[in-house]
Amino acid sequence: MKVPLLDLSCQNAPLADELTEVFRGVLDSSRFILGPEVEALEASIAEMSGAKHGIGVSSGTDALILALMALKIGPGDEVICPAFTFFATAGSVARVGAVPVFVDSCPVCFNIDVASTAAAITERTKAILPVHLFGQAAEMDGILALAREHGVAVIEDGAQALGAGYRGKPVGAIGDFGTFSFFPSKNLGGFGDGGMVVTNNDELADLAKVLRTHGSRPKYFHQHVGGNFRLDPLQAALLSVKLPHYEGYTAQRQSNAAYYTEQLSGLDGVCSADPSHCGCLEAQDEALEGTAIVLPMAYPHSDHIWNQYTLRVRGEGRRDALKEHLGSAGIGSEIYYPLTMDKQECFEKNSRTPAPPKTAHRLADEALSIPIYPGLTTEMQDTVVAEIANFLRS
Ligand SMILES: *Cc1c(COP(=O)(O)O)cnc(C)c1O
């Protein structure tokens, strides 16, 4: 049985009639830039993330750039972000002319390490950019405490975490800005590119809105140099059709994750990450002696939305071997992410890495994400589990 990494038709096919109908609505309106469809989606996403304002933008990447611009971050400034993340997190910092500063991650939850962040702060630091990686919230209490102590801003990269929670609060409006992506593989996947910026700060929201349309107010009068970062109403209208089903999608991802954990932890050489090893690779290594695969875990204080179910495959070359084994059995998997930001060629000169991010480097060698999407059947999950069992015996 073939098991793709992601099958978007599970979500989109049942909504085809409704999607076609809203497409017709936008077509008939002849209104193709901003407008009521975008405003409706902005209100919904703001509410989901506990924010006062939502600003619809052209992608998750542009959401980050717009947030950085509204915070007036640019040349001479530093922004701290994890070395283990998708490129856009760090790329956006460089795009506004600031210097990305790369810090380590936690070996348990894969998120930005608070102690490494603290050690990286200088007088040039203007913001901390934690990522809620794979759908689980970063340790926001520690990040916020640092930000307050040093008077720096916090931008939450929530591209993979719309609707995730941290200590009872939705992610997005915990810091000064939150950013989301509607890239098709994200949990609320669109029909092209799209994104959203959220904030509770009236002034920042206002500036972000102005910057979204070339920094003009009124039209043709420019106090700022902005850009074209708009979300279009067709995308917003289509996303609004999927939105009422979002909780259901999340529930399926969560039950798929629970099923994997239950089935896989029964195999020899497999165990779940232990929260007591948070932030400490050495202690974890000692405890994991002889373990072949470490399963991801959700902290009790976080509502994990499982954008990815990411294994750590231990031992040199073993991750790549498992990926190949699964591939030859018709099972999709992906390495998120094979090369950390501190090792990217484009950041050789214009970045800073205060200390070697050794956990991040290890994660880049060991991480492998397996299919978790809503619509994945139990039979398909059993196939994945059986092939992992075969691999462990080989
Ligand atoms: C997907 C993603 C982005 C960028 O979103 P796009 O909509 O693809 O531009 C940014 N950060 C993270 C962590 C992501 O996963």
Short mmCIF file of C-alpha atoms and ligand atoms in Angstrom, two decimals:
data_model
loop_
_atom_site.label_atom_id
_atom_site.label_comp_id
_atom_site.label_asym_id
_atom_site.label_seq_id
_atom_site.Cartn_x
_atom_site.Cartn_y
_atom_site.Cartn_z
CA MET A 1 0.00 0.00 0.00
CA LYS A 2 1.33 3.42 -1.01
CA VAL A 3 1.35 6.11 1.68
CA PRO A 4 2.11 9.64 0.47
CA LEU A 5 3.69 12.17 2.83
CA LEU A 6 0.72 14.45 2.22
CA ASP A 7 -2.56 14.11 0.32
CA LEU A 8 -4.40 17.42 0.05
CA SER A 9 -7.34 15.92 -1.81
CA CYS A 10 -8.56 14.33 1.46
CA GLN A 11 -9.48 17.82 2.65
CA ASN A 12 -10.22 19.58 -0.60
CA ALA A 13 -12.23 17.03 -2.61
CA PRO A 14 -15.20 16.92 -0.16
CA LEU A 15 -15.36 20.73 -0.30
CA ALA A 16 -15.14 21.01 -4.08
CA ASP A 17 -18.70 22.34 -4.57
CA GLU A 18 -18.40 24.94 -1.85
CA LEU A 19 -14.97 26.01 -3.10
CA THR A 20 -16.31 26.38 -6.62
CA GLU A 21 -19.21 28.45 -5.33
CA VAL A 22 -17.01 30.96 -3.50
CA PHE A 23 -14.73 31.11 -6.54
CA ARG A 24 -17.80 32.13 -8.58
CA GLY A 25 -18.67 34.71 -5.96
CA VAL A 26 -15.27 36.39 -6.27
CA LEU A 27 -15.37 36.08 -10.05
CA ASP A 28 -18.77 37.77 -10.20
CA SER A 29 -17.70 40.52 -7.80
CA SER A 30 -14.80 41.54 -10.07
CA ARG A 31 -13.07 42.66 -6.92
CA PHE A 32 -9.66 41.02 -6.78
CA ILE A 33 -7.62 43.00 -4.25
CA LEU A 34 -8.39 43.04 -0.48
CA GLY A 35 -12.03 43.66 0.46
CA PRO A 36 -14.61 41.83 2.59
CA GLU A 37 -13.34 38.27 2.03
CA VAL A 38 -9.89 39.24 3.30
CA GLU A 39 -11.36 41.15 6.25
CA ALA A 40 -13.51 38.16 7.23
CA LEU A 41 -10.52 35.83 7.24
CA GLU A 42 -8.45 38.37 9.15
CA ALA A 43 -11.11 38.51 11.86
CA SER A 44 -11.30 34.70 12.10
CA ILE A 45 -7.54 34.14 12.31
CA ALA A 46 -7.16 36.97 14.83
CA GLU A 47 -9.81 35.36 17.01
CA MET A 48 -8.19 31.91 16.76
CA SER A 49 -4.85 33.32 17.85
CA GLY A 50 -6.21 35.51 20.63
CA ALA A 51 -5.19 38.68 18.82
CA LYS A 52 -6.98 41.96 18.33
CA HIS A 53 -5.75 42.43 14.75
CA GLY A 54 -5.16 40.19 11.75
CA ILE A 55 -3.48 41.46 8.59
CA GLY A 56 -3.76 39.19 5.57
CA VAL A 57 -0.56 38.95 3.56
CA SER A 58 0.90 37.24 0.52
CA SER A 59 2.80 34.45 2.34
CA GLY A 60 4.22 33.34 5.67
CA THR A 61 7.56 34.73 4.55
CA ASP A 62 6.06 38.14 3.78
CA ALA A 63 4.30 38.01 7.14
CA LEU A 64 7.72 37.78 8.82
CA ILE A 65 9.16 40.55 6.65
CA LEU A 66 6.18 42.81 7.35
CA ALA A 67 6.42 42.23 11.12
CA LEU A 68 10.16 43.02 11.05
CA MET A 69 9.51 46.15 8.98
CA ALA A 70 6.76 47.36 11.31
CA LEU A 71 9.16 46.94 14.23
CA LYS A 72 11.61 49.11 12.23
CA ILE A 73 14.28 46.43 12.28
CA GLY A 74 17.00 46.91 9.67
CA PRO A 75 20.72 47.38 9.06
CA GLY A 76 22.83 47.32 12.23
CA ASP A 77 20.21 45.30 14.14
CA GLU A 78 20.38 41.69 15.24
CA VAL A 79 17.50 39.23 15.48
CA ILE A 80 17.91 35.94 17.36
CA CYS A 81 16.36 32.85 15.80
CA PRO A 82 16.90 29.10 15.96
CA ALA A 83 19.51 27.52 13.66
CA PHE A 84 17.13 24.56 13.20
CA THR A 85 14.15 25.98 11.28
CA PHE A 86 12.79 26.52 7.79
CA PHE A 87 14.87 29.00 5.79
CA ALA A 88 12.21 31.76 5.73
CA THR A 89 12.66 32.50 9.44
CA ALA A 90 16.28 33.54 8.96
CA GLY A 91 15.95 34.70 5.36
CA SER A 92 13.38 37.33 6.35
CA VAL A 93 15.77 38.82 8.89
CA ALA A 94 18.47 39.11 6.22
CA ARG A 95 15.97 40.51 3.72
CA VAL A 96 15.29 43.56 5.92
CA GLY A 97 19.06 44.11 6.20
CA ALA A 98 19.43 42.88 9.78
CA VAL A 99 21.78 40.15 11.01
CA PRO A 100 20.26 36.78 11.96
CA VAL A 101 21.88 35.37 15.10
CA PHE A 102 21.62 31.59 15.27
CA VAL A 103 21.07 29.74 18.52
CA ASP A 104 20.54 26.13 19.55
CA SER A 105 17.37 24.09 19.98
CA CYS A 106 15.99 21.70 22.58
CA PRO A 107 16.55 17.99 21.83
CA VAL A 108 13.11 17.12 23.24
CA CYS A 109 10.72 19.57 21.55
CA PHE A 110 13.00 20.82 18.71
CA ASN A 111 12.29 24.45 19.66
CA ILE A 112 14.58 27.41 20.39
CA ASP A 113 16.67 26.92 23.53
CA VAL A 114 16.12 29.67 26.09
CA ALA A 115 19.60 29.49 27.67
CA SER A 116 21.30 29.77 24.24
CA THR A 117 19.03 32.70 23.45
CA ALA A 118 19.98 34.46 26.69
CA ALA A 119 23.68 34.00 25.92
CA ALA A 120 23.27 35.51 22.43
CA ILE A 121 21.71 38.84 23.42
CA THR A 122 23.81 41.97 22.80
CA GLU A 123 23.02 45.67 22.71
CA ARG A 124 22.32 45.25 18.99
CA THR A 125 19.56 42.67 19.58
CA LYS A 126 16.20 44.11 18.49
CA ALA A 127 14.02 41.01 18.50
CA ILE A 128 13.79 37.32 19.31
CA LEU A 129 12.12 35.16 16.68
CA PRO A 130 11.05 31.82 18.16
CA VAL A 131 9.46 29.26 15.82
CA HIS A 132 6.67 26.96 16.96
CA LEU A 133 8.27 24.12 15.07
CA PHE A 134 6.27 21.16 13.74
CA GLY A 135 3.14 22.49 15.50
CA GLN A 136 4.33 22.69 19.11
CA ALA A 137 4.75 26.02 20.93
CA ALA A 138 8.23 27.22 21.84
CA GLU A 139 8.98 27.88 25.53
CA MET A 140 7.39 31.34 25.50
CA ASP A 141 7.62 32.15 29.23
CA GLY A 142 11.42 32.02 29.10
CA ILE A 143 11.55 33.96 25.82
CA LEU A 144 9.17 36.67 27.07
CA ALA A 145 11.11 37.07 30.31
CA LEU A 146 14.32 37.63 28.33
CA ALA A 147 12.60 40.04 25.97
CA ARG A 148 11.23 42.12 28.84
CA GLU A 149 14.55 42.15 30.67
CA HIS A 150 16.38 43.42 27.58
CA GLY A 151 13.62 45.52 26.05
CA VAL A 152 13.49 43.60 22.77
CA ALA A 153 10.52 42.55 20.66
CA VAL A 154 9.21 39.02 20.13
CA ILE A 155 7.92 37.75 16.80
CA GLU A 156 6.39 34.27 16.89
CA ASP A 157 6.90 32.33 13.66
CA GLY A 158 3.68 30.34 13.81
CA ALA A 159 3.75 29.15 10.18
CA GLN A 160 3.43 25.55 11.36
CA ALA A 161 1.30 26.22 14.42
CA LEU A 162 -2.01 27.99 13.72
CA GLY A 163 -4.28 27.08 16.64
CA ALA A 164 -1.53 25.55 18.78
CA GLY A 165 -1.58 26.50 22.45
CA TYR A 166 0.91 27.39 25.15
CA ARG A 167 -0.18 27.24 28.80
CA GLY A 168 -3.81 27.71 27.81
CA LYS A 169 -3.18 30.56 25.36
CA PRO A 170 -3.22 30.28 21.59
CA VAL A 171 0.10 31.06 19.90
CA GLY A 172 0.43 34.22 17.80
CA ALA A 173 -0.44 37.02 20.18
CA ILE A 174 1.85 35.95 23.03
CA GLY A 175 4.67 38.10 21.63
CA ASP A 176 4.45 41.46 19.83
CA PHE A 177 3.67 39.86 16.49
CA GLY A 178 2.69 36.40 15.32
CA THR A 179 2.94 35.19 11.75
CA PHE A 180 1.12 32.38 9.95
CA SER A 181 1.36 30.71 6.56
CA PHE A 182 -1.31 29.18 4.34
CA PHE A 183 1.20 27.36 2.15
CA PRO A 184 -0.60 24.19 1.03
CA SER A 185 1.36 21.88 3.35
CA LYS A 186 0.60 23.92 6.47
CA ASN A 187 -2.30 22.87 8.69
CA LEU A 188 -4.61 25.45 7.10
CA GLY A 189 -3.40 24.92 3.57
CA GLY A 190 -4.52 27.30 0.85
CA PHE A 191 -4.70 27.12 -2.91
CA GLY A 192 -1.48 28.96 -3.50
CA ASP A 193 0.52 31.26 -1.26
CA GLY A 194 -0.91 33.26 1.61
CA GLY A 195 -0.20 34.32 5.16
CA MET A 196 -1.30 36.40 8.12
CA VAL A 197 0.24 38.74 10.67
CA VAL A 198 -1.47 39.05 14.04
CA THR A 199 -0.89 41.43 16.94
CA ASN A 200 -2.60 42.96 19.96
CA ASN A 201 -0.78 46.27 19.47
CA ASP A 202 -2.96 48.92 17.73
CA GLU A 203 -0.04 51.03 16.50
CA LEU A 204 1.96 48.09 15.16
CA ALA A 205 -1.15 46.77 13.41
CA ASP A 206 -1.79 50.12 11.82
CA LEU A 207 1.79 50.45 10.58
CA ALA A 208 1.80 46.87 9.27
CA LYS A 209 -1.38 47.61 7.31
CA VAL A 210 0.13 50.73 5.76
CA LEU A 211 3.37 48.91 4.90
CA ARG A 212 1.36 46.09 3.28
CA THR A 213 0.33 48.53 0.53
CA HIS A 214 3.54 50.40 -0.30
CA GLY A 215 3.49 52.43 2.92
CA SER A 216 0.91 54.77 1.46
CA ARG A 217 -1.80 56.68 3.32
CA PRO A 218 -3.71 58.16 1.66
CA LYS A 219 -3.15 56.47 -1.68
CA TYR A 220 -0.13 57.91 -3.55
CA PHE A 221 1.23 59.64 -0.45
CA HIS A 222 4.07 57.72 1.15
CA GLN A 223 5.37 58.27 4.62
CA HIS A 224 7.14 54.89 4.58
CA VAL A 225 8.68 52.60 1.98
CA GLY A 226 6.46 49.53 2.14
CA GLY A 227 5.77 46.82 -0.39
CA ASN A 228 3.01 44.80 -1.94
CA PHE A 229 2.30 42.17 0.70
CA ARG A 230 -1.45 41.71 0.16
CA LEU A 231 -3.50 38.55 0.52
CA ASP A 232 -6.01 38.32 -2.32
CA PRO A 233 -9.74 37.83 -1.77
CA LEU A 234 -9.92 34.66 -3.84
CA GLN A 235 -7.42 32.98 -1.52
CA ALA A 236 -9.20 34.37 1.55
CA ALA A 237 -12.61 33.18 0.34
CA LEU A 238 -11.32 29.66 -0.40
CA LEU A 239 -9.58 29.47 2.99
CA SER A 240 -12.78 30.55 4.72
CA VAL A 241 -14.45 27.42 3.33
CA LYS A 242 -11.85 25.22 5.00
CA LEU A 243 -11.76 27.13 8.27
CA PRO A 244 -14.92 25.63 9.87
CA HIS A 245 -13.29 22.19 9.42
CA TYR A 246 -10.00 23.21 10.98
CA GLU A 247 -10.67 21.83 14.45
CA GLY A 248 -11.58 18.51 12.88
CA TYR A 249 -8.33 18.46 10.87
CA THR A 250 -6.37 19.16 14.03
CA ALA A 251 -8.19 16.45 15.98
CA GLN A 252 -7.29 13.94 13.24
CA ARG A 253 -3.64 14.95 13.31
CA GLN A 254 -3.62 14.57 17.08
CA SER A 255 -5.21 11.15 17.00
CA ASN A 256 -2.84 10.06 14.20
CA ALA A 257 0.09 11.17 16.34
CA ALA A 258 -1.24 9.32 19.38
CA TYR A 259 -1.70 6.18 17.30
CA TYR A 260 1.85 6.31 15.94
CA THR A 261 3.23 6.83 19.43
CA GLU A 262 1.22 3.93 20.81
CA GLN A 263 2.17 1.56 17.99
CA LEU A 264 5.80 2.60 17.54
CA SER A 265 6.70 2.68 21.22
CA GLY A 266 5.92 -1.04 21.34
CA LEU A 267 8.86 -1.75 19.01
CA ASP A 268 12.30 -2.73 20.29
CA GLY A 269 14.73 0.18 20.23
CA VAL A 270 12.04 2.86 20.11
CA CYS A 271 11.11 5.26 22.90
CA SER A 272 9.51 8.67 23.36
CA ALA A 273 11.54 11.77 24.10
CA ASP A 274 11.73 12.41 27.86
CA PRO A 275 10.81 15.95 28.93
CA SER A 276 13.36 15.80 31.76
CA HIS A 277 16.07 16.04 29.07
CA CYS A 278 14.75 19.39 27.90
CA GLY A 279 17.69 21.50 26.72
CA CYS A 280 20.34 18.88 27.53
CA LEU A 281 21.70 16.73 24.72
CA GLU A 282 24.38 15.02 26.86
CA ALA A 283 21.95 13.80 29.50
CA GLN A 284 19.63 12.63 26.78
CA ASP A 285 22.40 10.80 24.91
CA GLU A 286 23.33 8.93 28.03
CA ALA A 287 19.74 7.87 28.65
CA LEU A 288 19.21 6.92 25.00
CA GLU A 289 22.15 4.52 24.81
CA GLY A 290 20.99 1.70 22.52
CA THR A 291 17.86 3.52 21.33
CA ALA A 292 17.42 3.50 17.55
CA ILE A 293 14.44 5.84 17.17
CA VAL A 294 13.17 8.62 19.44
CA LEU A 295 9.50 9.56 19.07
CA PRO A 296 8.30 13.17 19.31
CA MET A 297 6.32 14.21 22.35
CA ALA A 298 3.90 16.94 23.33
CA TYR A 299 4.46 18.84 26.57
CA PRO A 300 1.45 18.68 28.88
CA HIS A 301 1.33 22.49 28.86
CA SER A 302 1.15 22.72 25.08
CA ASP A 303 -1.63 21.97 22.61
CA HIS A 304 0.43 20.41 19.86
CA ILE A 305 -1.22 20.53 16.43
CA TRP A 306 1.22 18.10 14.78
CA ASN A 307 2.09 19.82 11.51
CA GLN A 308 4.75 17.13 11.40
CA TYR A 309 5.39 13.89 13.26
CA THR A 310 9.15 13.92 13.40
CA LEU A 311 11.27 10.94 14.41
CA ARG A 312 14.88 11.12 15.45
CA VAL A 313 16.73 8.22 13.89
CA ARG A 314 19.96 7.69 15.80
CA GLY A 315 23.28 6.39 14.48
CA GLU A 316 25.34 7.60 11.57
CA GLY A 317 23.56 7.23 8.25
CA ARG A 318 20.54 5.49 9.80
CA ARG A 319 18.08 8.32 9.14
CA ASP A 320 18.91 8.37 5.45
CA ALA A 321 18.71 4.57 5.40
CA LEU A 322 15.23 4.65 6.95
CA LYS A 323 14.08 7.29 4.46
CA GLU A 324 15.29 5.08 1.61
CA HIS A 325 13.72 1.97 3.14
CA LEU A 326 10.35 3.72 3.45
CA GLY A 327 10.65 5.16 -0.05
CA SER A 328 11.22 1.74 -1.59
CA ALA A 329 8.07 0.53 0.20
CA GLY A 330 6.06 3.41 -1.33
CA ILE A 331 5.96 5.47 1.87
CA GLY A 332 6.65 9.19 1.73
CA SER A 333 8.85 10.89 4.31
CA GLU A 334 10.83 14.11 4.42
CA ILE A 335 13.86 15.58 6.14
CA TYR A 336 12.86 18.81 7.86
CA TYR A 337 15.61 20.16 7.82
CA PRO A 338 18.87 18.71 6.49
CA LEU A 339 21.09 21.79 6.85
CA THR A 340 20.91 24.25 9.75
CA MET A 341 20.91 27.99 9.10
CA ASP A 342 24.42 28.58 10.48
CA LYS A 343 25.79 26.28 7.74
CA GLN A 344 23.91 27.87 4.81
CA GLU A 345 26.19 29.37 2.20
CA CYS A 346 24.14 32.57 1.94
CA PHE A 347 24.67 33.32 5.64
CA GLU A 348 28.45 32.82 5.61
CA LYS A 349 29.11 36.55 5.93
CA ASN A 350 25.95 38.23 7.19
CA SER A 351 25.04 36.21 10.25
CA ARG A 352 26.38 35.46 13.70
CA THR A 353 26.49 32.15 15.58
CA PRO A 354 27.71 32.84 19.12
CA ALA A 355 28.15 29.15 20.05
CA PRO A 356 28.07 25.96 17.97
CA PRO A 357 24.40 24.84 17.96
CA LYS A 358 25.24 21.21 18.57
CA THR A 359 21.70 20.00 19.21
CA ALA A 360 20.52 21.72 16.02
CA HIS A 361 23.28 19.96 14.06
CA ARG A 362 22.25 16.62 15.54
CA LEU A 363 18.60 17.21 14.70
CA ALA A 364 19.57 17.99 11.09
CA ASP A 365 21.30 14.58 10.96
CA GLU A 366 18.52 12.60 12.68
CA ALA A 367 15.13 14.18 11.89
CA LEU A 368 12.68 12.38 9.64
CA SER A 369 9.01 13.31 9.31
CA ILE A 370 6.47 10.63 8.40
CA PRO A 371 2.90 11.04 7.03
CA ILE A 372 0.50 12.56 9.59
CA TYR A 373 -2.06 14.42 7.46
CA PRO A 374 -5.82 14.33 8.18
CA GLY A 375 -7.33 11.62 6.05
CA LEU A 376 -4.46 9.18 6.63
CA THR A 377 -6.15 5.85 7.43
CA THR A 378 -5.33 3.44 10.24
CA GLU A 379 -4.40 0.89 7.60
CA MET A 380 -1.89 3.35 6.14
CA GLN A 381 -0.45 4.09 9.55
CA ASP A 382 -0.14 0.36 10.21
CA THR A 383 1.79 0.05 6.95
CA VAL A 384 4.20 2.79 8.04
CA VAL A 385 4.66 1.16 11.46
CA ALA A 386 5.24 -2.27 9.91
CA GLU A 387 7.91 -0.89 7.57
CA ILE A 388 9.67 0.87 10.44
CA ALA A 389 9.61 -2.45 12.33
CA ASN A 390 11.12 -4.17 9.27
CA PHE A 391 13.81 -1.53 9.10
CA LEU A 392 14.68 -1.99 12.78
CA ARG A 393 15.08 -5.73 12.25
CA SER A 394 17.34 -5.24 9.22
C1 LIG B 1 6.38 27.61 5.81
C2 LIG B 1 7.16 28.38 6.76
C3 LIG B 1 7.42 29.75 6.58
C4 LIG B 1 7.10 30.49 5.32
O1 LIG B 1 5.80 30.43 4.88
P1 LIG B 1 5.47 30.63 3.31
O2 LIG B 1 4.00 30.86 3.31
O3 LIG B 1 5.88 29.40 2.61
O4 LIG B 1 6.22 31.83 2.84
C5 LIG B 1 8.09 30.42 7.58
N1 LIG B 1 8.50 29.80 8.69
C6 LIG B 1 8.29 28.49 8.89
C7 LIG B 1 8.76 27.87 10.15
C8 LIG B 1 7.63 27.74 7.92
O5 LIG B 1 7.43 26.44 8.14
#
